[in-house]
Coordinates of C-alpha atoms in Angstrom, one line a residue:
M1 CA 0.3 -22.7 -2.8
S2 CA -1.8 -22.5 0.6
R3 CA -4.3 -20.0 1.9
E4 CA -2.1 -19.4 5.1
T5 CA 1.2 -18.8 2.8
S6 CA -0.7 -16.3 0.7
I7 CA -2.1 -14.3 4.1
K8 CA 1.7 -14.7 5.7
A9 CA 3.0 -12.8 2.5
T10 CA 0.4 -10.4 3.0
E11 CA 1.2 -9.9 6.5
T12 CA 4.9 -9.6 5.7
F13 CA 4.0 -6.7 3.2
G14 CA 2.2 -4.6 5.7
E15 CA 5.1 -5.2 8.3
L16 CA 7.5 -3.8 5.8
V17 CA 5.3 -1.0 5.0
N18 CA 4.8 0.0 8.6
G19 CA 8.3 -0.4 9.5
G20 CA 9.7 1.5 6.7
R21 CA 11.4 -1.7 5.5
F22 CA 10.7 -0.9 1.4
D23 CA 14.2 -2.2 0.2
A24 CA 12.5 -5.7 1.5
F25 CA 9.8 -5.9 -0.8
P26 CA 11.5 -8.7 -3.0
E27 CA 10.8 -11.0 -0.5
V28 CA 7.0 -10.6 -1.1
V29 CA 6.6 -9.1 -4.4
A30 CA 7.5 -10.8 -7.4
S31 CA 10.0 -9.2 -9.8
D32 CA 7.4 -9.2 -12.7
C33 CA 4.2 -8.4 -10.2
H34 CA 1.6 -6.7 -12.1
D35 CA -0.3 -3.9 -10.4
H36 CA -3.6 -3.3 -12.2
D37 CA -4.1 -0.1 -10.1
P38 CA -0.7 1.8 -10.0
A39 CA -0.2 5.2 -8.7
P40 CA 0.5 7.4 -11.7
G41 CA 4.3 6.8 -12.8
Q42 CA 4.6 3.8 -11.0
R43 CA 7.1 1.0 -12.3
M44 CA 5.9 -2.5 -11.8
G45 CA 7.6 -5.0 -9.4
P46 CA 8.9 -4.3 -6.0
E47 CA 10.9 -1.2 -7.3
G48 CA 7.6 0.3 -8.2
Y49 CA 6.2 -0.2 -4.7
Q50 CA 9.5 0.6 -3.1
A51 CA 9.4 4.1 -4.9
F52 CA 5.5 4.6 -4.2
F53 CA 6.0 3.8 -0.5
T54 CA 9.3 5.9 0.0
Q55 CA 7.3 8.9 -1.4
L56 CA 4.4 8.4 0.7
H57 CA 6.4 7.7 3.7
S58 CA 8.5 11.2 2.9
A59 CA 4.7 12.9 2.8
F60 CA 3.8 11.1 5.9
P61 CA 6.4 9.7 8.0
D62 CA 4.4 8.6 10.7
M63 CA 2.0 6.7 8.1
K64 CA 0.8 3.4 9.5
V65 CA -1.5 1.0 7.6
E66 CA -4.3 -1.1 9.7
V67 CA -5.8 -4.1 8.2
K68 CA -9.7 -3.9 9.3
K69 CA -10.9 -7.0 7.5
L70 CA -9.3 -9.8 5.7
V71 CA -10.6 -12.7 3.6
A72 CA -8.2 -15.4 1.7
D73 CA -9.3 -18.1 -0.9
G74 CA -6.1 -19.9 -2.0
D75 CA -3.8 -17.7 -3.5
D76 CA -6.1 -14.6 -3.3
V77 CA -6.0 -12.3 -0.4
A78 CA -8.2 -9.3 0.0
F79 CA -8.4 -6.8 2.7
A80 CA -9.8 -3.3 3.8
Y81 CA -7.5 -1.0 5.7
T82 CA -7.1 2.2 7.2
L83 CA -4.1 4.4 6.1
T84 CA -3.1 7.1 9.1
G85 CA -0.4 9.8 9.2
T86 CA 0.7 13.1 9.6
H87 CA 1.3 15.5 6.5
Q88 CA 5.0 16.5 7.0
G89 CA 6.3 16.6 3.6
D90 CA 5.5 17.2 0.1
F91 CA 2.2 15.2 -1.3
N92 CA 1.4 15.7 -5.0
G93 CA 3.0 19.1 -5.2
H94 CA 1.2 19.9 -1.9
K95 CA 3.6 21.6 0.8
P96 CA 3.3 20.0 4.5
T97 CA 0.3 21.3 6.4
G98 CA 0.9 19.4 9.6
K99 CA -2.8 17.8 9.3
A100 CA -3.6 14.2 10.1
I101 CA -5.3 12.1 7.9
K102 CA -7.2 8.9 8.0
V103 CA -8.6 7.1 4.9
R104 CA -9.7 3.8 3.9
G105 CA -8.7 1.5 0.9
M106 CA -9.1 -1.9 -0.1
Q107 CA -6.5 -4.6 -1.9
I108 CA -6.5 -7.5 -3.5
G109 CA -3.3 -9.6 -4.3
R110 CA -2.6 -12.9 -5.6
F111 CA 0.5 -14.9 -4.6
V112 CA 2.5 -17.8 -6.4
D113 CA 5.4 -19.2 -4.0
G114 CA 4.9 -16.5 -1.4
K115 CA 5.2 -13.7 -3.6
M116 CA 2.6 -11.3 -4.9
V117 CA 2.0 -11.4 -8.6
E118 CA -1.0 -9.1 -9.2
R119 CA -2.7 -6.6 -7.3
W120 CA -5.9 -4.9 -7.5
G121 CA -6.4 -2.1 -5.1
S122 CA -8.0 1.4 -4.4
S123 CA -7.2 4.0 -1.8
D124 CA -8.8 7.1 -1.0
E125 CA -6.4 9.9 -2.3
L126 CA -9.3 12.1 -2.5
G127 CA -10.0 11.8 1.0
I128 CA -6.2 12.6 1.7
M129 CA -6.4 15.8 -0.6
K130 CA -9.5 17.0 1.3
Q131 CA -8.2 16.1 4.7
I132 CA -4.7 18.3 3.9
G133 CA -6.6 21.3 2.5
A134 CA -5.1 20.5 -1.1
I135 CA -8.8 20.5 -2.5
D136 CA -12.5 21.8 -0.8
G137 CA -14.7 19.2 0.4

Protein backbone atom coordinates (compact mmCIF):
# COMPACT_ATOMS: atom_id res chain seq x y z
CA MET A 1 0.00 0.00 0.00
CA SER A 2 1.23 3.46 -0.77
CA ARG A 3 1.96 6.32 1.54
CA GLU A 4 -0.70 8.35 -0.29
CA THR A 5 -3.38 5.69 0.33
CA SER A 6 -2.55 5.66 4.05
CA ILE A 7 -2.75 9.45 4.21
CA LYS A 8 -6.08 9.45 2.34
CA ALA A 9 -7.56 6.90 4.79
CA THR A 10 -6.39 9.07 7.70
CA GLU A 11 -7.95 12.16 6.13
CA THR A 12 -11.21 10.30 5.53
CA PHE A 13 -11.29 9.17 9.18
CA GLY A 14 -10.92 12.83 10.22
CA GLU A 15 -13.67 13.92 7.85
CA LEU A 16 -15.98 11.28 9.31
CA VAL A 17 -15.19 12.47 12.86
CA ASN A 18 -15.70 16.15 12.05
CA GLY A 19 -18.85 15.38 10.07
CA GLY A 20 -20.38 13.19 12.78
CA ARG A 21 -20.56 10.25 10.35
CA PHE A 22 -19.41 7.62 12.83
CA ASP A 23 -21.43 4.86 11.17
CA ALA A 24 -19.07 5.08 8.17
CA PHE A 25 -15.95 4.06 10.14
CA PRO A 26 -15.97 0.56 8.52
CA GLU A 27 -14.87 2.35 5.31
CA VAL A 28 -11.46 3.14 6.87
CA VAL A 29 -11.17 0.93 9.99
CA ALA A 30 -10.56 -2.83 9.72
CA SER A 31 -12.99 -5.03 11.63
CA ASP A 32 -10.08 -6.40 13.69
CA CYS A 33 -8.29 -3.06 14.17
CA HIS A 34 -6.28 -3.16 17.39
CA ASP A 35 -6.16 0.02 19.47
CA HIS A 36 -3.15 0.01 21.76
CA ASP A 37 -4.57 2.95 23.75
CA PRO A 38 -8.36 2.47 23.86
CA ALA A 39 -10.67 4.56 26.00
CA PRO A 40 -11.97 2.75 29.10
CA GLY A 41 -14.43 0.10 27.94
CA GLN A 42 -13.81 0.77 24.25
CA ARG A 43 -14.25 -2.29 22.02
CA MET A 44 -11.90 -2.98 19.14
CA GLY A 45 -12.72 -2.28 15.52
CA PRO A 46 -14.96 0.33 13.91
CA GLU A 47 -17.76 -0.28 16.43
CA GLY A 48 -15.44 0.78 19.25
CA TYR A 49 -14.60 4.04 17.51
CA GLN A 50 -18.26 4.61 16.70
CA ALA A 51 -19.25 4.22 20.36
CA PHE A 52 -16.35 6.38 21.57
CA PHE A 53 -16.96 9.26 19.16
CA THR A 54 -20.73 9.11 19.66
CA GLN A 55 -20.17 9.58 23.39
CA LEU A 56 -17.62 12.36 22.85
CA HIS A 57 -19.93 14.08 20.36
CA SER A 58 -22.80 13.92 22.88
CA ALA A 59 -20.64 15.79 25.37
CA PHE A 60 -19.15 18.20 22.81
CA PRO A 61 -21.62 18.42 19.87
CA ASP A 62 -19.57 21.11 18.12
CA MET A 63 -16.29 19.20 18.47
CA LYS A 64 -13.70 19.54 15.73
CA VAL A 65 -10.37 17.83 15.22
CA GLU A 66 -7.78 19.89 13.37
CA VAL A 67 -4.58 18.23 12.21
CA LYS A 68 -1.57 20.44 12.97
CA LYS A 69 1.26 18.20 11.69
CA LEU A 70 1.16 14.96 9.71
CA VAL A 71 3.99 12.65 8.72
CA ALA A 72 3.73 9.37 6.86
CA ASP A 73 6.08 6.51 6.10
CA GLY A 74 4.61 3.73 4.01
CA ASP A 75 1.69 2.20 5.87
CA ASP A 76 2.18 4.37 8.99
CA VAL A 77 0.66 7.82 9.47
CA ALA A 78 1.33 9.97 12.53
CA PHE A 79 -0.28 13.28 13.30
CA ALA A 80 -0.60 15.88 16.01
CA TYR A 81 -4.01 17.49 16.38
CA THR A 82 -6.08 19.97 18.34
CA LEU A 83 -9.55 19.03 19.60
CA THR A 84 -11.97 21.86 20.32
CA GLY A 85 -15.57 21.91 21.46
CA THR A 86 -18.11 23.19 23.95
CA HIS A 87 -19.16 21.07 26.94
CA GLN A 88 -22.90 20.69 26.30
CA GLY A 89 -23.52 17.11 27.47
CA ASP A 90 -22.38 14.62 30.10
CA PHE A 91 -18.63 13.89 29.99
CA ASN A 92 -17.34 11.11 32.22
CA GLY A 93 -20.14 11.76 34.70
CA HIS A 94 -19.75 15.55 34.66
CA LYS A 95 -22.82 17.57 33.72
CA PRO A 96 -22.63 20.19 30.95
CA THR A 97 -20.89 23.44 31.86
CA GLY A 98 -21.03 25.34 28.58
CA LYS A 99 -17.26 25.77 28.80
CA ALA A 100 -15.08 25.65 25.70
CA ILE A 101 -12.22 23.20 25.52
CA LYS A 102 -9.07 23.09 23.45
CA VAL A 103 -6.64 20.19 23.90
CA ARG A 104 -3.89 18.53 21.94
CA GLY A 105 -3.26 14.92 21.06
CA MET A 106 -1.18 12.63 18.88
CA GLN A 107 -1.97 9.46 16.98
CA ILE A 108 -0.12 6.88 14.91
CA GLY A 109 -2.07 4.54 12.66
CA ARG A 110 -0.91 1.58 10.59
CA PHE A 111 -2.91 0.87 7.44
CA VAL A 112 -3.43 -2.15 5.20
CA ASP A 113 -5.50 -1.94 2.02
CA GLY A 114 -6.78 1.52 2.93
CA LYS A 115 -7.99 0.59 6.40
CA MET A 116 -6.52 1.25 9.83
CA VAL A 117 -5.39 -2.01 11.42
CA GLU A 118 -3.51 -0.63 14.44
CA ARG A 119 -3.62 2.62 16.41
CA TRP A 120 -1.50 4.20 19.11
CA GLY A 121 -2.47 7.56 20.53
CA SER A 122 -2.91 9.96 23.35
CA SER A 123 -5.34 12.80 23.97
CA ASP A 124 -5.19 15.30 26.81
CA GLU A 125 -8.20 14.08 28.79
CA LEU A 126 -6.75 15.68 31.94
CA GLY A 127 -6.79 18.98 30.07
CA ILE A 128 -10.45 18.48 29.18
CA MET A 129 -11.31 17.73 32.82
CA LYS A 130 -9.48 20.87 33.99
CA GLN A 131 -11.09 23.07 31.36
CA ILE A 132 -14.63 21.96 32.20
CA GLY A 133 -13.88 22.52 35.89
CA ALA A 134 -14.18 18.85 36.86
CA ILE A 135 -10.80 18.98 38.60
CA ASP A 136 -8.63 21.77 39.92
CA GLY A 137 -5.70 22.83 37.86
